[in-house]
Coordinates of C-alpha atoms in Angstrom, one line a residue:
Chain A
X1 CA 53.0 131.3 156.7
X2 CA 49.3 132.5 157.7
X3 CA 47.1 129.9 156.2
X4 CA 43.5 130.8 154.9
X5 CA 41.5 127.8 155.9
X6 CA 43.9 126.8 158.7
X7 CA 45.4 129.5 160.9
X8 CA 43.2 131.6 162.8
X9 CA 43.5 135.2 162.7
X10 CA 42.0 137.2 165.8
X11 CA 40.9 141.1 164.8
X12 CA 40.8 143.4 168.2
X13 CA 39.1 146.8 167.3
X14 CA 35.9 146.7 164.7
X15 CA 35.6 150.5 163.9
X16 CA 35.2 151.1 160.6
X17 CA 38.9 150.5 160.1
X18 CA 38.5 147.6 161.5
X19 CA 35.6 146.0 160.3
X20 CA 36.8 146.7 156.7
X21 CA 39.8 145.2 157.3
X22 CA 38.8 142.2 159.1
X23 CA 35.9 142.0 156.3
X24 CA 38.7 141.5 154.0
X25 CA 40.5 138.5 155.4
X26 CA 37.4 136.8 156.2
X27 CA 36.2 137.6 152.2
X28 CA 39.8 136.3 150.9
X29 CA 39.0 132.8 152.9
X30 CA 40.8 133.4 156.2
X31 CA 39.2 132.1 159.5
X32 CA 38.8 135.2 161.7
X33 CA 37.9 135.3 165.2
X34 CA 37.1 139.1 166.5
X35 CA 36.8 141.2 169.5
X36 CA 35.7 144.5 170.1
X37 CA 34.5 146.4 173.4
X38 CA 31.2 147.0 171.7
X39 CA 29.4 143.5 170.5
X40 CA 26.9 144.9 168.3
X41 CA 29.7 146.0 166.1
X42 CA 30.6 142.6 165.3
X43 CA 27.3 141.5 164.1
X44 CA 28.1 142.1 160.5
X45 CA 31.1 140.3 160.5
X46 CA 29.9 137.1 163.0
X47 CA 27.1 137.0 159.8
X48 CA 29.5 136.1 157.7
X49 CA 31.3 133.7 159.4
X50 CA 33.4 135.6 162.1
X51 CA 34.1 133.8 165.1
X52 CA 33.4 136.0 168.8
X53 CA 35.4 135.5 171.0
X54 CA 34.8 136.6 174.7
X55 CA 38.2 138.5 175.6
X56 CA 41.5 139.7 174.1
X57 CA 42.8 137.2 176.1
X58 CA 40.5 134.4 174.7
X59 CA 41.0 135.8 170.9
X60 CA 45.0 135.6 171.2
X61 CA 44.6 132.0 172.9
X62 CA 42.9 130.9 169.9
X63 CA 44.6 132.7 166.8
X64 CA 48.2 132.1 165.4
X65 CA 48.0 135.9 164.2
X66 CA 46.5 139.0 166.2
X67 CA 45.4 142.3 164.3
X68 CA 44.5 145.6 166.2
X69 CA 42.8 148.3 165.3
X70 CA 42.3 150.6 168.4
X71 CA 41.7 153.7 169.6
X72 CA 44.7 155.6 171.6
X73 CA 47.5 154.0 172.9
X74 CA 46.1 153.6 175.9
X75 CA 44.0 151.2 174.7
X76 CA 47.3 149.3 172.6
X77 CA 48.5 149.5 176.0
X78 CA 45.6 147.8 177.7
X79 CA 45.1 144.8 175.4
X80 CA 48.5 143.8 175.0
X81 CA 49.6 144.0 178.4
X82 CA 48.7 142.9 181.8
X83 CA 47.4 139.1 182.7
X84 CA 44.2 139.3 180.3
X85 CA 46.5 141.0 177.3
X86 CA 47.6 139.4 174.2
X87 CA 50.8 138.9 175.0
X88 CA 51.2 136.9 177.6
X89 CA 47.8 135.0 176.2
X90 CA 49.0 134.4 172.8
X91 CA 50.7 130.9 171.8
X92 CA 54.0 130.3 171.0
X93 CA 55.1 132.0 167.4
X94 CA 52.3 134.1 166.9
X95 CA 52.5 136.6 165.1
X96 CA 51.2 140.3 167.1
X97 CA 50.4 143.1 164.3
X98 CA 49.0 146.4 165.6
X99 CA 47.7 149.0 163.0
X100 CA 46.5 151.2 165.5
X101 CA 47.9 154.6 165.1
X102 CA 50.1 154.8 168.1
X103 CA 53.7 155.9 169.6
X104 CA 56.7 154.7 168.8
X105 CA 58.3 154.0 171.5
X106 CA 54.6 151.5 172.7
X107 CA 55.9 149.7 169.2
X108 CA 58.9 149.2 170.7
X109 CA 58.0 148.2 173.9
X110 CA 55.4 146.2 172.6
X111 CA 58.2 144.3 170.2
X112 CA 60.5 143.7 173.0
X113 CA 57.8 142.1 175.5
X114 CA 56.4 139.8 172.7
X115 CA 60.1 138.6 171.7
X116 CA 60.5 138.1 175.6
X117 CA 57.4 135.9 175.0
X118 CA 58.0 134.1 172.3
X119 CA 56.2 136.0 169.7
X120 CA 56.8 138.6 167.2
X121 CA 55.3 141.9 166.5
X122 CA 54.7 144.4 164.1
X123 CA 53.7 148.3 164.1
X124 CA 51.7 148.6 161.0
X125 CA 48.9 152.1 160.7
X126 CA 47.7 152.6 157.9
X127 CA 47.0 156.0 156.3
X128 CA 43.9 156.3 153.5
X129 CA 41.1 156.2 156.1
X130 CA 37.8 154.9 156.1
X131 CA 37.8 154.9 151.8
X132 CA 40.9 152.8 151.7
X133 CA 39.9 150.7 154.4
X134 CA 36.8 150.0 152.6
X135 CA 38.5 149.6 149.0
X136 CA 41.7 147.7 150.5
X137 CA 43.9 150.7 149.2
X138 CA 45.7 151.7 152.6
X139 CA 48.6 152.6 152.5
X140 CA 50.5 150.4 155.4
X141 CA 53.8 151.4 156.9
X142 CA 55.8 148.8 158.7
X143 CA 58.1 148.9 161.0
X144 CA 59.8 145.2 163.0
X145 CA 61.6 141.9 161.3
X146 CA 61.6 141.1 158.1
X147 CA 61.1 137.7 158.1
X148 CA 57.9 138.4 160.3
X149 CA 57.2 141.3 157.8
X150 CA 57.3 138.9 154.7
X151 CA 55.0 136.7 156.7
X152 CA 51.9 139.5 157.1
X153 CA 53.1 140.6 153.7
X154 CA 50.2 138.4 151.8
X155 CA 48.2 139.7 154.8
X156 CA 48.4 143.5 154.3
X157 CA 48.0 143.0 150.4
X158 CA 44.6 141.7 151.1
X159 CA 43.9 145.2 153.3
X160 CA 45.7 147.7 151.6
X161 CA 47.6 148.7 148.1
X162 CA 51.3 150.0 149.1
X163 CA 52.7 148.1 152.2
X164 CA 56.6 149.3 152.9
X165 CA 58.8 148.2 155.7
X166 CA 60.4 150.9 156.7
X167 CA 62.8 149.7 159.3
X168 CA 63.0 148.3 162.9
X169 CA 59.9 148.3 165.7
X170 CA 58.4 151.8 165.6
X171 CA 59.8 152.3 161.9
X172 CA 55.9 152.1 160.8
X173 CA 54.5 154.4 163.3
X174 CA 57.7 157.2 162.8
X175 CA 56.7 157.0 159.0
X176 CA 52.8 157.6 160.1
X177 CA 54.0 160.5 162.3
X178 CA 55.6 162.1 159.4
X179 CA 52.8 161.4 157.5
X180 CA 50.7 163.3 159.6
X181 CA 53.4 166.0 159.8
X182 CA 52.8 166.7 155.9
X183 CA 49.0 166.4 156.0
X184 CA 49.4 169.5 158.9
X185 CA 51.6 171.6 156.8
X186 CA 49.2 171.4 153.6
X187 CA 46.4 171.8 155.7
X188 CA 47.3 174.5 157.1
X189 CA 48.5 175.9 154.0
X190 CA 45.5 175.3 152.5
X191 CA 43.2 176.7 155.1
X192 CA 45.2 180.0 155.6
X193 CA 45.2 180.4 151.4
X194 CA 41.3 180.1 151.3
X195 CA 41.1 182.2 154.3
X196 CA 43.2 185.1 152.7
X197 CA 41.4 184.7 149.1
X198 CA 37.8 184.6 151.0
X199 CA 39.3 188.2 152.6
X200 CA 40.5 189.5 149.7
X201 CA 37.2 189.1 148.2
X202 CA 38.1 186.3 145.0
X203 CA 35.7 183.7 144.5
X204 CA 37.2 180.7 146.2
X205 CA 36.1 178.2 144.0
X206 CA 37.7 180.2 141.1
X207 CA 40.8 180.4 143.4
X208 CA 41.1 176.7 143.4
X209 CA 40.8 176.2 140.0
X210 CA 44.0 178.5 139.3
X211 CA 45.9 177.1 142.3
X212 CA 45.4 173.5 142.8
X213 CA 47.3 172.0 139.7
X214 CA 50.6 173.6 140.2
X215 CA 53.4 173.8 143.0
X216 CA 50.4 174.9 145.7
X217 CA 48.9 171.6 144.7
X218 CA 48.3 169.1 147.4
X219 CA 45.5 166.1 148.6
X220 CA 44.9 168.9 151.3
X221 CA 44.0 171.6 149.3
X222 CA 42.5 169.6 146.0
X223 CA 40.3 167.7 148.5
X224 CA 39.6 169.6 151.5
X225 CA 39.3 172.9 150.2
X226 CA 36.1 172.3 148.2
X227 CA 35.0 171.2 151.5
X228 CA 36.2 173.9 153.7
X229 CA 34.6 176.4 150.6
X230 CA 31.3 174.6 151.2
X231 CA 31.0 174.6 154.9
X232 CA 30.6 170.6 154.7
X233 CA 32.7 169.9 157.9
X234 CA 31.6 165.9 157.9
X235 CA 34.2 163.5 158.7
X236 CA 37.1 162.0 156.1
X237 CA 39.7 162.0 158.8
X238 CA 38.3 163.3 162.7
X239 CA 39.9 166.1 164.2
X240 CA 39.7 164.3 167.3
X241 CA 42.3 161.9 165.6
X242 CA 44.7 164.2 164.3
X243 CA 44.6 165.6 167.7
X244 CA 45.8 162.4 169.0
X245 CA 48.0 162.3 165.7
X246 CA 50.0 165.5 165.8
X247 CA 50.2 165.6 169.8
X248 CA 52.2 161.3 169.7
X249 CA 54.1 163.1 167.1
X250 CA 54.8 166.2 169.5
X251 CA 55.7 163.9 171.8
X252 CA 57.9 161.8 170.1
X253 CA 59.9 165.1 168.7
X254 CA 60.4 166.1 171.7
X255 CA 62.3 163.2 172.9
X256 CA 64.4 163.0 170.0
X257 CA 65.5 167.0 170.8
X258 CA 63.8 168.2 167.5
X259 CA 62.0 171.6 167.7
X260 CA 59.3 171.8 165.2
X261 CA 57.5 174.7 165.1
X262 CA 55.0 174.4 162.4
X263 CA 54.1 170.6 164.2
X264 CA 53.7 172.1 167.3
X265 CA 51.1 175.1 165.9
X266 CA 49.4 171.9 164.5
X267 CA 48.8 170.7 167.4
X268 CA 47.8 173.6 168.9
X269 CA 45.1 174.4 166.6
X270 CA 43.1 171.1 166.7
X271 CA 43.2 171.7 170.6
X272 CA 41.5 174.9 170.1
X273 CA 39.2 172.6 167.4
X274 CA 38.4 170.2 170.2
X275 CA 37.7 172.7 172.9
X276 CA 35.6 174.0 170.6
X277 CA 33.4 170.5 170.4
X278 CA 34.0 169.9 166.8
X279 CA 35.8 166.4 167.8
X280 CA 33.4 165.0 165.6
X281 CA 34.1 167.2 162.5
X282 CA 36.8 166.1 159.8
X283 CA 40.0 168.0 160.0
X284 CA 38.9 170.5 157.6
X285 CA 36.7 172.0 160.3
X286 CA 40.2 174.2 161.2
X287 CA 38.9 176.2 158.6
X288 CA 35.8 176.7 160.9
X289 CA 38.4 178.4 163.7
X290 CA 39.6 181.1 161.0
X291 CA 36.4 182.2 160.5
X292 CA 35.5 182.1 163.2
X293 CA 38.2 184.6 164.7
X294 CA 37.1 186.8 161.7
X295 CA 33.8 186.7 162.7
X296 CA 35.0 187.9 166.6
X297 CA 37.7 190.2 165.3
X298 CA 34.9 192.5 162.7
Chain B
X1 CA 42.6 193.0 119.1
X2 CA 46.6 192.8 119.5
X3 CA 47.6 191.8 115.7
X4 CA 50.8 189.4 115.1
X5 CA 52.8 191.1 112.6
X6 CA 50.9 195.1 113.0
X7 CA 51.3 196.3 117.0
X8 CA 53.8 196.0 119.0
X9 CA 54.0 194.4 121.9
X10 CA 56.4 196.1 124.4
X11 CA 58.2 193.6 127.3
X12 CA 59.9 195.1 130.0
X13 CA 62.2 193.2 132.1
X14 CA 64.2 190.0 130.4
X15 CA 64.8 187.8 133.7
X16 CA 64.9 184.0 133.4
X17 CA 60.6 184.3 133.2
X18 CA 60.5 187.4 130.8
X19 CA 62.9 186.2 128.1
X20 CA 61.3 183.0 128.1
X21 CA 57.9 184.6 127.5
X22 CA 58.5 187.3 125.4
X23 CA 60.4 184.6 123.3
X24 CA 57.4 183.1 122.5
X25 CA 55.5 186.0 121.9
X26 CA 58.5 186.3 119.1
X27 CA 58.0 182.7 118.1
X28 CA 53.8 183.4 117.6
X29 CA 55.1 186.2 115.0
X30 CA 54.6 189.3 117.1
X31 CA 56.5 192.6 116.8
X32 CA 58.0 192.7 120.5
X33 CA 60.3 195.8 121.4
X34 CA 62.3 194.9 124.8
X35 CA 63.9 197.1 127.1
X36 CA 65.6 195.6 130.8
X37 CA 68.2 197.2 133.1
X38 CA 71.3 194.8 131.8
X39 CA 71.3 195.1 128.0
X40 CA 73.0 191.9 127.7
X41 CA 70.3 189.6 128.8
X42 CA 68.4 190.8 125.7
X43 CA 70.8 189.8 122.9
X44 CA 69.3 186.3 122.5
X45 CA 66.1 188.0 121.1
X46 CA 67.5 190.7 119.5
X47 CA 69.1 188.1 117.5
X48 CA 65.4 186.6 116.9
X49 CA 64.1 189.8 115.5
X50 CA 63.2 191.6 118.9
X51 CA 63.8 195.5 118.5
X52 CA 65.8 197.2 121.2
X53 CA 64.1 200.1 123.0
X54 CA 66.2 202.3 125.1
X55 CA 63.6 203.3 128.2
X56 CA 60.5 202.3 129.2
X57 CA 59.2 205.5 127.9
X58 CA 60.3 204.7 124.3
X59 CA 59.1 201.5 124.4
X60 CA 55.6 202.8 125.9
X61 CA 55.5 205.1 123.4
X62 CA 56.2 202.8 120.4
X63 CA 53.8 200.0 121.8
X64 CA 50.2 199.0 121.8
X65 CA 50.6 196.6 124.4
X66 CA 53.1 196.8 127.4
X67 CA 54.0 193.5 129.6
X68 CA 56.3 193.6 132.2
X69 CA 58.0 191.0 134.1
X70 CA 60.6 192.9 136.6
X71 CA 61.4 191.8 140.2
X72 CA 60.1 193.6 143.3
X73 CA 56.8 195.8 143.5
X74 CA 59.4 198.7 143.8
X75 CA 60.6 198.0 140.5
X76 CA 57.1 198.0 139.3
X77 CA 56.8 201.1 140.6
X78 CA 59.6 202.2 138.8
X79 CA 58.4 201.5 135.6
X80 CA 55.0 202.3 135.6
X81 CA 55.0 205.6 137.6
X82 CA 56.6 209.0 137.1
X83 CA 57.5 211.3 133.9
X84 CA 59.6 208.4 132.6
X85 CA 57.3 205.7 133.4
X86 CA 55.1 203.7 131.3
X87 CA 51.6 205.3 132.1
X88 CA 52.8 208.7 131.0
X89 CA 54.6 207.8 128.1
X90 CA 52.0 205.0 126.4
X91 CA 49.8 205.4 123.1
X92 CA 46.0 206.1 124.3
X93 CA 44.3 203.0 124.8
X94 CA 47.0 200.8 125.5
X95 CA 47.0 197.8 127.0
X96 CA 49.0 196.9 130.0
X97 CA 49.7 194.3 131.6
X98 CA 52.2 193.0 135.3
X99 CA 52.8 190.0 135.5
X100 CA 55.6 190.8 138.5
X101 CA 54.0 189.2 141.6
X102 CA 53.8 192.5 143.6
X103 CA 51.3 193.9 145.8
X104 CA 47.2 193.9 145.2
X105 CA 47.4 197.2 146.3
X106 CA 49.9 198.4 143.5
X107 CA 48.3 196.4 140.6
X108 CA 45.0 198.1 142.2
X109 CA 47.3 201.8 142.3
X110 CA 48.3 201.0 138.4
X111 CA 45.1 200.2 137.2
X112 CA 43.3 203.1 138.6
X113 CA 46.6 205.5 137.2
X114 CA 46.1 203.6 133.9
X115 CA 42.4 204.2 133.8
X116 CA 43.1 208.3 134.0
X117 CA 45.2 208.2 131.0
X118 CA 43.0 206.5 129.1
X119 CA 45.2 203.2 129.6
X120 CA 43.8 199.5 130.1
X121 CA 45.8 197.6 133.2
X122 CA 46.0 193.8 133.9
X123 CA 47.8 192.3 136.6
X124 CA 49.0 188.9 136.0
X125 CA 51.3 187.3 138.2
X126 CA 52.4 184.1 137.0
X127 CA 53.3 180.4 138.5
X128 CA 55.1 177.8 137.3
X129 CA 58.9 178.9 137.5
X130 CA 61.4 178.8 134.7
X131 CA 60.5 175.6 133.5
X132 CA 56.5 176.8 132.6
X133 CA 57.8 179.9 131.7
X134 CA 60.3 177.7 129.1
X135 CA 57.5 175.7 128.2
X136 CA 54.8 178.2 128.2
X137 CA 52.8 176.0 130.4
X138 CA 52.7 178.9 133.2
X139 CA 50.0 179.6 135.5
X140 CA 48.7 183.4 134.8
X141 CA 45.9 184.6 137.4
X142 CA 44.0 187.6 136.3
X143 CA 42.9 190.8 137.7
X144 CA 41.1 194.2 136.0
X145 CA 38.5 194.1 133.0
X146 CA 36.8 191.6 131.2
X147 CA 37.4 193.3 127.9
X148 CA 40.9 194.0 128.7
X149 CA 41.2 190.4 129.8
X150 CA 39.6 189.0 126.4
X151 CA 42.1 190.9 124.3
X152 CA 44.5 189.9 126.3
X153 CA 43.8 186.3 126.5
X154 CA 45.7 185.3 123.0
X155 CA 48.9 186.8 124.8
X156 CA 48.0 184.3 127.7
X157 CA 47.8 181.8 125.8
X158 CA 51.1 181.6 124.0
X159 CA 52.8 182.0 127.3
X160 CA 51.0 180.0 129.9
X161 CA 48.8 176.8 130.0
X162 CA 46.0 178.2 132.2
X163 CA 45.1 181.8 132.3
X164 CA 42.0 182.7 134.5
X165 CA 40.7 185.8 135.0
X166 CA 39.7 185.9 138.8
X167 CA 38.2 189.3 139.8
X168 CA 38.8 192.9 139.3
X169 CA 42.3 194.8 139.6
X170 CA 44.2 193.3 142.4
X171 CA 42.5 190.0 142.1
X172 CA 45.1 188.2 140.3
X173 CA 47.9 189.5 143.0
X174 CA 45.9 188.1 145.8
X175 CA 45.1 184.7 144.1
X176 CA 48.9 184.8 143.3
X177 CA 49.5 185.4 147.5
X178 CA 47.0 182.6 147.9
X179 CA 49.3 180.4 146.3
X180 CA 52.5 181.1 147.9
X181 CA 50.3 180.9 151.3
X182 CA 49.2 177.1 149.9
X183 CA 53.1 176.6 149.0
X184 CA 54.2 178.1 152.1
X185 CA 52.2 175.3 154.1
X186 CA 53.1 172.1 152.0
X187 CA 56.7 173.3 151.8
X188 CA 57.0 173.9 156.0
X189 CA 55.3 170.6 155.8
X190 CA 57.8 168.6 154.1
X191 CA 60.2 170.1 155.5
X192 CA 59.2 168.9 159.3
X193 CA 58.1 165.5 157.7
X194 CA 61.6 165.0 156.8
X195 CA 64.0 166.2 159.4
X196 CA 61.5 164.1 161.7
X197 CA 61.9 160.9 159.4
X198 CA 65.8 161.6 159.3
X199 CA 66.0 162.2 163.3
X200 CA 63.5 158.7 163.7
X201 CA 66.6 157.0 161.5
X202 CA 64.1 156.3 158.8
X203 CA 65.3 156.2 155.4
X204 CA 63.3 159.2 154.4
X205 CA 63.3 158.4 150.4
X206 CA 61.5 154.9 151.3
X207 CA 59.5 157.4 153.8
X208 CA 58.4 159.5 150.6
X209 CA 57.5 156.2 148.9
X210 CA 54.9 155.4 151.6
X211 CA 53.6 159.1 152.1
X212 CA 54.2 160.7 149.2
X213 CA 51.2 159.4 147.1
X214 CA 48.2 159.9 149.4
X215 CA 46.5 162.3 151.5
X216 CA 50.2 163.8 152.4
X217 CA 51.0 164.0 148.9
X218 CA 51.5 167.5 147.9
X219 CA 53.6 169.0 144.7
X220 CA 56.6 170.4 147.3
X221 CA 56.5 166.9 148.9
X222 CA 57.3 165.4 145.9
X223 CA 59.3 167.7 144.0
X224 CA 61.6 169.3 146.5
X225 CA 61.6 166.2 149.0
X226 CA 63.9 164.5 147.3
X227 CA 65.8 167.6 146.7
X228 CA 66.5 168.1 150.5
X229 CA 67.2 164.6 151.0
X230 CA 70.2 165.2 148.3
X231 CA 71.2 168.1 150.0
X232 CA 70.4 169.5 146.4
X233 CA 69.5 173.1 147.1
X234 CA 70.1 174.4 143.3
X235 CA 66.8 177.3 142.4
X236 CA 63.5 175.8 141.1
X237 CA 62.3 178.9 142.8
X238 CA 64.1 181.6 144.1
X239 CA 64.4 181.5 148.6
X240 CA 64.8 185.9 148.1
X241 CA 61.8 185.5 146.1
X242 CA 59.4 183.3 148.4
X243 CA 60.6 186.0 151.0
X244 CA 59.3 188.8 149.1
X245 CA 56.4 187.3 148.1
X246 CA 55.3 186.1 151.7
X247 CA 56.4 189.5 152.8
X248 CA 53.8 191.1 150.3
X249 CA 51.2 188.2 151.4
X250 CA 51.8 188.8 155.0
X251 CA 51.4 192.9 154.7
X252 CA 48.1 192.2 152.8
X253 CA 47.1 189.8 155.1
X254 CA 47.4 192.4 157.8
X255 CA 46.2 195.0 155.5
X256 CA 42.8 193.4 155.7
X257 CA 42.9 192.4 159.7
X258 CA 43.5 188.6 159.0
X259 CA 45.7 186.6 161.6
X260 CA 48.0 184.4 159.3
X261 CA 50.2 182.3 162.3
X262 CA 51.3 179.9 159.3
X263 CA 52.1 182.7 157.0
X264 CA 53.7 184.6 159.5
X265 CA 56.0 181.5 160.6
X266 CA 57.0 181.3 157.0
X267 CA 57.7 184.4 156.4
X268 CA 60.2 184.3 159.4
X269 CA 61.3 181.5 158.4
X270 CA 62.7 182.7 155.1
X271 CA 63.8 186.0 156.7
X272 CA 66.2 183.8 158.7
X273 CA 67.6 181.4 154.9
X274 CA 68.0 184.9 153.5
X275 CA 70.2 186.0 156.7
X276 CA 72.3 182.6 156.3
X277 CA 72.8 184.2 152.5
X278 CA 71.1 181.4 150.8
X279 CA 68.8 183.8 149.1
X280 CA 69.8 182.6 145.5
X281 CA 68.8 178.9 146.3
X282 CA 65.6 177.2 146.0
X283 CA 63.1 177.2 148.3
X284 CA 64.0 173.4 149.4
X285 CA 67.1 175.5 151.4
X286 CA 65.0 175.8 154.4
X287 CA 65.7 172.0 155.3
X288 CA 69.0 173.3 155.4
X289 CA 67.9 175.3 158.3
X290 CA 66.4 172.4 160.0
X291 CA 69.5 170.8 159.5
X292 CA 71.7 173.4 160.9
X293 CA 69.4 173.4 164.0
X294 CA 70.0 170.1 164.6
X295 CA 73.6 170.4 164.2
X296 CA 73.9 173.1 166.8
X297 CA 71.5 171.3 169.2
X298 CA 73.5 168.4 169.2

């Protein structure tokens, strides 16, 4: 069991995912020692009694529980591998927990090397973004032991509202890929159905109001569309992200043999969102693209 | 004003929907004369007071206002047009009203028609399915005249939950397309969520309990999620009629120059669960297809 007062737990990653998070732990009593690439992010958390620590290396050296929260897989890959990566710095036992969106088959790889190591792991994203980070209502989807699993549990209740295990290593980030899969469909669905009404010459907003409640109801469409209506484009969830998302999830149903055509035109459309340089925008900014072509095509 | 107990409301077209409505026009103490293509569908009100008309011309011509609820926009068509139809056969000043989800472009045809021969035309498609329809908690989007819609509204509101009139003839057809476009999305959506889930090994109903409640939420998620996961493919709503309707939305779309990939991927998609004959199960049938993909991939 993670002790508040006793163990240490080490945060990498102090986005604002991360520094919620972390923010958490240290407010319920934990000791937390934190790294991130860029120091002045930390400062918040170091005021209230957050321990720096020099190196993913150093952090894992001095915690009995690691938490990431990091960009792309690339960087899960970078600080828990190698000489200077958490696993082969971490002591004996420790307990490795990554909530970095990320693919499933890293989790796996990354459960393997830290049972090879003594250690245990967890793939654990989160979906509810920077509001449920903020709040501690993620949602947090599991995947590795149980036993570890029952030890972060007290953990994740601290950060989030609905933790689930949902099976073996990856288990948590095949759950977030499907996830993600959903949130496409609506959003698409929601951003072609204001695009047709817009057309057809209906007041959007009036739109909404008859077909939000019922079987076209979704988050997407109740949340987004007032959004996409208004031209407010500002972040909830990045396109950049679901980018990163949708194409891990490409990926990963294309090694299992699954076509999936509606994932794939997903996927497709936030790379012609991010060529566009709305990286920025939230993921509502597809809406942007359609009117855009209407603009080009009158 | 339409008067309970003084005019007549006339109901064409005693489906699941239209016997449920017209029931509870009944039930509020109207006159209602019926007329539909199989006799025997309208016994149950007949035996509640309802009076038997033999065409729609005689029941035109003995109404003062005529709703119809029949199946495809050529049955609309049908009904409203020619010697025998409804527009040359109703009392002056009439009021009409379709609430068939058909094309904009006929509601638009039917009101103009109407307007010649001194007739008043609504179109109000409906959502909501048997159950709102049983319930009279239907959706009922609006299109034509104020004042046609204000007299009308009492009618609305004994068979639906939330009537809104959202533009001028045609307008409650497109917001009605709107909604099957919203559907379409959430629906593909779920769909590739959880064949993914099921491919990854996941248990996909302890999937649905982490995604199901946040920003991947959505109505078809929910609802016919578990449905596929049962391999319960029994009608909520009609797979011939979310073909037809996506067909309609899809030749409006084009109508009006609007590129609808996501529409148009839906559309195929039901063209292909209609080929399979499943075209008198419920939308949730196009897992089915997923299934069968996988089956023959294998």
């Amino acid at each position: 069991m993670i002790t508040p007062g006793t163990d240490r737990i080490g945060f990498v990653g102090l986005g604002v995912m991360g520094a919620s998070m972390a923010g958490h732990l240290l407010a319920a009593g934990y000791k937390v020692g934190v790294y991130t690439r860029t120091r002045a992010k930390a400062e918040g958390l170091l005021g209230k009694g957050a321990t720096w620590l020099e190196s993913p290396a150093a952090l894992a050296a001095a915690s009995t529980c690691v938490i990431t929260m990091v960009g792309y897989p690339k960087d899960v890959e970078d600080v828990y591998f190698g000489p200077s990566g958490i696993i082969q710095n971490a002591k004996k036992g420790s307990l490795l927990i990554d909530t970095t969106t990320s693919k499933p088959e890293l989790a796996r790889r990354i459960a393997a090397e830290a049972a090879k190591a003594g250690l245990r792991a967890l793939d654990a994203p989160v979906s509810g973004g920077d509001l449920g980070a903020r709040n501690a209502t993620l949602t947090i989807m599991v995947g590795g032991d149980k036993a570890a699993f029952d030890e972060a549990k007290p953990l994740f209740d601290i950060m989030g509202k609905t933790t689930i295990l949902q099976g073996g290593p990856g288990a948590g980030q095949h759950t977030k890929m499907a996830n993600q899969i959903a949130i496409a469909g609506s959003l698409l669905g929601a951003v072609e159905a204001l695009t047709y009404a817009k057309k057809a010459g209906l007041d959007s907003t009036t739109v909404l109001s008859s077909i939000g409640a019922g079987s076209a109801g979704s988050w997407q469409l109740n949340n987004l569309g007032p959004k996409m209506i208004a031209g407010d484009f500002a972040p909830g969830f990045y396109a950049k992200h679901m980018l990163k998302d949708l194409g891990i999830a490409l990926e990963a149903a294309r090694e299992m043999g699954l076509d999936m055509p509606l994932l794939a035109m997903a996927e497709g459309f936030f790379q012609k969102v991010c060529k566009e340089g709305w990286t920025e925008n939230g993921t509502q900014v597809l809406y942007r693209l359609y009117e855009q072509a209407q603009g080009s095509a009158r």
